[in-house]
Amino acid sequence: MLNYESDIANIGVPADAAEIIARAKELDEKSVFLEGLSERLNFLGVSCTPNDRELMLEEVKARYRTVLGISCPRTVVEWVRGTVPSASKRRNNYELCMALEMDFEQTADFFKRYFLTLPWGCKSRIDAVFLYCIYHRKPYSLATKMLEESKDFILQENAHTATAQIFQTILSTDDDAAFMDYLSAHCYGNEQQFQTARAKIIEETDLAKQHILAEDYNGKLSPERLNSAVIAALLNYRYQPDRDSEFLHELPKRYTESLPNDVTLGKILKGEKTSYETLRKTLILLKLYNFYTDAVNDDESIQSNYSDFYAELNSVLDNCGFAPIWLDHPFDHIILSCANTLDPIVTLYDVNERN
């Protein structure tokens, strides 16, 4: 099982931005998913290592046929061949867990450790169906039937049932018809699924703008430019770098992808559809900037501030339905490494200037 508290002890104090980047690049090249897959297959009696990709692929394909009764999707095939898994189409993630015969707790652990995201976002129709079926040990055939029957359910955009309440109701409902009735009344779109996260990002963005305006001694910043100023304050550049720039070649892909920019920040603030990764990274960057803009950081307070930041950030991520900080993720590793320096904001700026 995960022990996130060990991150505080294991992060170490980086010498400089170059060391932070080097370690993050090592993590980016490390196939966390394949480590988890080989671990699970060994548990199921298939002797393999993360390097035995063809052997693992053969076993995964066989399990899709025998356990689920379907062909292994191309997306999952590419995961086993080395592509970093995405959680954007979560049905693939849940189906793989079912093919590997994971129970409720094992699925949750696999999502956190190897998909680097949280399961059971039960305001989503797909998550809710798989939560119901995996928790109550229903067959995959029922999950596909429920997904097909619920695909035309009307999104309840004006309902505001708490995610935790929906989660507990699904766990306590072991009746297929009753679950489908409940799902039809609690089916939400993307904008509804991360309401708490969006509200927190808006709150943190407003705080960041206050910090920025406090430094705008000449009063040159207009309201229209404040979102750009926030991005500059978070990352030390105004716009998302060009994909062909040296910046993106030097920094790990899992750090640079889905970073916020003017456009995505504007979408978040307007309540428009934004990816899970962008929401999570935006919130983390805002927390780092606001926390250390207010904190007094010196040689004696670095560790206590770092511990406070770590605890506060993980609490916020949990409340918003996001995965906690995890050292094996290059983005999270860079953020924690910067937080463990004398000037975390400047250190992050140094990281982003490696071009």
PDB file of C-alpha atoms in Angstrom, residues 136-276:
ATOM      1  CA  HIS A 136     -20.393  -5.442  -5.361  1.00  0.00           C
ATOM      2  CA  ARG A 137     -18.407  -8.012  -7.392  1.00  0.00           C
ATOM      3  CA  LYS A 138     -20.700  -7.915 -10.407  1.00  0.00           C
ATOM      4  CA  PRO A 139     -19.591  -9.407 -13.751  1.00  0.00           C
ATOM      5  CA  TYR A 140     -18.116  -7.286 -16.508  1.00  0.00           C
ATOM      6  CA  SER A 141     -21.079  -8.168 -18.724  1.00  0.00           C
ATOM      7  CA  LEU A 142     -23.331  -6.260 -16.319  1.00  0.00           C
ATOM      8  CA  ALA A 143     -21.034  -3.229 -16.456  1.00  0.00           C
ATOM      9  CA  THR A 144     -21.253  -3.125 -20.256  1.00  0.00           C
ATOM     10  CA  LYS A 145     -25.042  -3.549 -20.103  1.00  0.00           C
ATOM     11  CA  MET A 146     -25.367  -0.692 -17.609  1.00  0.00           C
ATOM     12  CA  LEU A 147     -23.072   1.566 -19.615  1.00  0.00           C
ATOM     13  CA  GLU A 148     -25.117   0.950 -22.749  1.00  0.00           C
ATOM     14  CA  GLU A 149     -28.444   1.553 -20.996  1.00  0.00           C
ATOM     15  CA  SER A 150     -27.209   4.728 -19.301  1.00  0.00           C
ATOM     16  CA  LYS A 151     -25.507   6.403 -22.267  1.00  0.00           C
ATOM     17  CA  ASP A 152     -28.586   8.529 -22.986  1.00  0.00           C
ATOM     18  CA  PHE A 153     -29.243   9.546 -19.389  1.00  0.00           C
ATOM     19  CA  ILE A 154     -29.851  13.279 -19.118  1.00  0.00           C
ATOM     20  CA  LEU A 155     -27.032  15.133 -17.370  1.00  0.00           C
ATOM     21  CA  GLN A 156     -28.215  16.680 -14.111  1.00  0.00           C
ATOM     22  CA  GLU A 157     -26.406  19.990 -14.488  1.00  0.00           C
ATOM     23  CA  ASN A 158     -28.433  21.756 -11.793  1.00  0.00           C
ATOM     24  CA  ALA A 159     -28.163  19.054  -9.120  1.00  0.00           C
ATOM     25  CA  HIS A 160     -25.604  19.457  -6.364  1.00  0.00           C
ATOM     26  CA  THR A 161     -25.441  16.161  -4.478  1.00  0.00           C
ATOM     27  CA  ALA A 162     -22.044  15.817  -2.809  1.00  0.00           C
ATOM     28  CA  THR A 163     -19.658  13.304  -4.351  1.00  0.00           C
ATOM     29  CA  ALA A 164     -19.122  11.640  -0.964  1.00  0.00           C
ATOM     30  CA  GLN A 165     -22.873  11.127  -0.586  1.00  0.00           C
ATOM     31  CA  ILE A 166     -23.150   9.578  -4.059  1.00  0.00           C
ATOM     32  CA  PHE A 167     -20.188   7.329  -3.267  1.00  0.00           C
ATOM     33  CA  GLN A 168     -21.725   6.045  -0.027  1.00  0.00           C
ATOM     34  CA  THR A 169     -25.115   5.498  -1.650  1.00  0.00           C
ATOM     35  CA  ILE A 170     -23.559   3.365  -4.394  1.00  0.00           C
ATOM     36  CA  LEU A 171     -21.669   1.300  -1.825  1.00  0.00           C
ATOM     37  CA  SER A 172     -24.853   0.675   0.150  1.00  0.00           C
ATOM     38  CA  THR A 173     -26.975  -0.204  -2.905  1.00  0.00           C
ATOM     39  CA  ASP A 174     -26.642  -3.835  -3.987  1.00  0.00           C
ATOM     40  CA  ASP A 175     -29.612  -3.923  -6.320  1.00  0.00           C
ATOM     41  CA  ASP A 176     -29.129  -3.452 -10.060  1.00  0.00           C
ATOM     42  CA  ALA A 177     -32.465  -1.764 -10.769  1.00  0.00           C
ATOM     43  CA  ALA A 178     -32.183   0.524  -7.738  1.00  0.00           C
ATOM     44  CA  PHE A 179     -28.669   1.524  -8.764  1.00  0.00           C
ATOM     45  CA  MET A 180     -29.755   2.391 -12.307  1.00  0.00           C
ATOM     46  CA  ASP A 181     -32.624   4.489 -10.973  1.00  0.00           C
ATOM     47  CA  TYR A 182     -30.192   6.331  -8.716  1.00  0.00           C
ATOM     48  CA  LEU A 183     -27.670   6.783 -11.533  1.00  0.00           C
ATOM     49  CA  SER A 184     -30.301   8.292 -13.822  1.00  0.00           C
ATOM     50  CA  ALA A 185     -30.888  11.025 -11.241  1.00  0.00           C
ATOM     51  CA  HIS A 186     -27.193  11.572 -10.450  1.00  0.00           C
ATOM     52  CA  CYS A 187     -25.477  11.674 -13.828  1.00  0.00           C
ATOM     53  CA  TYR A 188     -23.249  14.704 -14.321  1.00  0.00           C
ATOM     54  CA  GLY A 189     -21.127  16.343 -16.997  1.00  0.00           C
ATOM     55  CA  ASN A 190     -17.475  17.376 -16.690  1.00  0.00           C
ATOM     56  CA  GLU A 191     -18.343  20.819 -15.351  1.00  0.00           C
ATOM     57  CA  GLN A 192     -20.239  19.274 -12.425  1.00  0.00           C
ATOM     58  CA  GLN A 193     -17.650  16.618 -11.612  1.00  0.00           C
ATOM     59  CA  PHE A 194     -14.963  18.989 -10.368  1.00  0.00           C
ATOM     60  CA  GLN A 195     -17.006  21.780  -8.824  1.00  0.00           C
ATOM     61  CA  THR A 196     -15.013  21.748  -5.581  1.00  0.00           C
ATOM     62  CA  ALA A 197     -11.727  21.848  -7.484  1.00  0.00           C
ATOM     63  CA  ARG A 198     -12.872  24.706  -9.707  1.00  0.00           C
ATOM     64  CA  ALA A 199     -14.079  26.684  -6.705  1.00  0.00           C
ATOM     65  CA  LYS A 200     -10.735  26.161  -4.964  1.00  0.00           C
ATOM     66  CA  ILE A 201      -8.780  27.173  -8.070  1.00  0.00           C
ATOM     67  CA  ILE A 202     -10.861  30.345  -8.370  1.00  0.00           C
ATOM     68  CA  GLU A 203     -10.170  31.103  -4.704  1.00  0.00           C
ATOM     69  CA  GLU A 204      -6.432  30.502  -5.092  1.00  0.00           C
ATOM     70  CA  THR A 205      -6.331  32.493  -8.349  1.00  0.00           C
ATOM     71  CA  ASP A 206      -7.966  35.463  -6.625  1.00  0.00           C
ATOM     72  CA  LEU A 207      -5.354  35.232  -3.867  1.00  0.00           C
ATOM     73  CA  ALA A 208      -2.548  35.073  -6.434  1.00  0.00           C
ATOM     74  CA  LYS A 209      -3.954  38.167  -8.148  1.00  0.00           C
ATOM     75  CA  GLN A 210      -3.927  39.995  -4.820  1.00  0.00           C
ATOM     76  CA  HIS A 211      -0.256  39.115  -4.390  1.00  0.00           C
ATOM     77  CA  ILE A 212       0.516  40.260  -7.928  1.00  0.00           C
ATOM     78  CA  LEU A 213      -1.366  43.543  -7.585  1.00  0.00           C
ATOM     79  CA  ALA A 214       0.424  44.235  -4.307  1.00  0.00           C
ATOM     80  CA  GLU A 215       3.687  44.238  -6.300  1.00  0.00           C
ATOM     81  CA  ASP A 216       2.249  46.341  -9.141  1.00  0.00           C
ATOM     82  CA  TYR A 217       3.547  49.595  -7.732  1.00  0.00           C
ATOM     83  CA  ASN A 218       3.012  51.537 -10.959  1.00  0.00           C
ATOM     84  CA  GLY A 219      -0.540  50.311 -11.455  1.00  0.00           C
ATOM     85  CA  LYS A 220       0.174  49.116 -14.994  1.00  0.00           C
ATOM     86  CA  LEU A 221      -1.727  45.839 -14.791  1.00  0.00           C
ATOM     87  CA  SER A 222      -5.224  45.996 -16.246  1.00  0.00           C
ATOM     88  CA  PRO A 223      -7.894  43.441 -15.259  1.00  0.00           C
ATOM     89  CA  GLU A 224      -7.679  41.938 -18.756  1.00  0.00           C
ATOM     90  CA  ARG A 225      -4.004  41.092 -18.220  1.00  0.00           C
ATOM     91  CA  LEU A 226      -4.318  39.529 -14.786  1.00  0.00           C
ATOM     92  CA  ASN A 227      -4.732  35.938 -16.002  1.00  0.00           C
ATOM     93  CA  SER A 228      -1.531  36.300 -18.015  1.00  0.00           C
ATOM     94  CA  ALA A 229       0.151  37.757 -14.954  1.00  0.00           C
ATOM     95  CA  VAL A 230      -0.936  34.755 -12.889  1.00  0.00           C
ATOM     96  CA  ILE A 231       0.598  32.324 -15.402  1.00  0.00           C
ATOM     97  CA  ALA A 232       3.793  34.367 -15.378  1.00  0.00           C
ATOM     98  CA  ALA A 233       3.848  34.298 -11.578  1.00  0.00           C
ATOM     99  CA  LEU A 234       3.312  30.539 -11.462  1.00  0.00           C
ATOM    100  CA  LEU A 235       5.735  29.454 -14.160  1.00  0.00           C
ATOM    101  CA  ASN A 236       7.913  32.469 -15.013  1.00  0.00           C
ATOM    102  CA  TYR A 237       6.657  32.609 -18.586  1.00  0.00           C
ATOM    103  CA  ARG A 238       3.569  34.178 -20.002  1.00  0.00           C
ATOM    104  CA  TYR A 239       2.380  31.703 -22.567  1.00  0.00           C
ATOM    105  CA  GLN A 240       2.651  27.954 -23.047  1.00  0.00           C
ATOM    106  CA  PRO A 241       6.029  27.322 -24.739  1.00  0.00           C
ATOM    107  CA  ASP A 242       6.095  26.260 -28.357  1.00  0.00           C
ATOM    108  CA  ARG A 243       6.190  22.466 -28.650  1.00  0.00           C
ATOM    109  CA  ASP A 244       9.421  22.652 -30.636  1.00  0.00           C
ATOM    110  CA  SER A 245      11.185  24.807 -28.075  1.00  0.00           C
ATOM    111  CA  GLU A 246      14.207  23.562 -26.199  1.00  0.00           C
ATOM    112  CA  PHE A 247      12.221  24.006 -22.996  1.00  0.00           C
ATOM    113  CA  LEU A 248      10.055  21.019 -23.828  1.00  0.00           C
ATOM    114  CA  HIS A 249      12.978  18.878 -24.897  1.00  0.00           C
ATOM    115  CA  GLU A 250      14.856  19.345 -21.651  1.00  0.00           C
ATOM    116  CA  LEU A 251      12.050  19.026 -19.136  1.00  0.00           C
ATOM    117  CA  PRO A 252      10.173  15.730 -18.657  1.00  0.00           C
ATOM    118  CA  LYS A 253       7.076  15.278 -20.786  1.00  0.00           C
ATOM    119  CA  ARG A 254       4.931  14.360 -17.793  1.00  0.00           C
ATOM    120  CA  TYR A 255       5.940  17.673 -16.252  1.00  0.00           C
ATOM    121  CA  THR A 256       5.294  19.902 -19.261  1.00  0.00           C
ATOM    122  CA  GLU A 257       2.109  18.328 -20.638  1.00  0.00           C
ATOM    123  CA  SER A 258      -1.155  19.873 -19.454  1.00  0.00           C
ATOM    124  CA  LEU A 259       0.510  22.814 -17.720  1.00  0.00           C
ATOM    125  CA  PRO A 260      -1.873  25.775 -17.435  1.00  0.00           C
ATOM    126  CA  ASN A 261      -1.693  28.694 -19.836  1.00  0.00           C
ATOM    127  CA  ASP A 262      -3.772  31.818 -20.465  1.00  0.00           C
ATOM    128  CA  VAL A 263      -6.441  29.895 -22.348  1.00  0.00           C
ATOM    129  CA  THR A 264      -6.849  26.970 -19.959  1.00  0.00           C
ATOM    130  CA  LEU A 265      -6.841  29.208 -16.893  1.00  0.00           C
ATOM    131  CA  GLY A 266      -9.588  31.268 -18.498  1.00  0.00           C
ATOM    132  CA  LYS A 267     -11.607  28.115 -19.190  1.00  0.00           C
ATOM    133  CA  ILE A 268     -11.283  26.979 -15.584  1.00  0.00           C
ATOM    134  CA  LEU A 269     -12.408  30.343 -14.248  1.00  0.00           C
ATOM    135  CA  LYS A 270     -15.400  30.321 -16.619  1.00  0.00           C
ATOM    136  CA  GLY A 271     -16.400  26.779 -15.641  1.00  0.00           C
ATOM    137  CA  GLU A 272     -15.643  25.342 -19.077  1.00  0.00           C
ATOM    138  CA  LYS A 273     -14.410  21.811 -19.743  1.00  0.00           C
ATOM    139  CA  THR A 274     -10.793  21.263 -18.730  1.00  0.00           C
ATOM    140  CA  SER A 275      -8.762  18.089 -18.336  1.00  0.00           C
ATOM    141  CA  TYR A 276      -8.162  16.425 -14.978  1.00  0.00           C
TER     142      TYR A 276
END
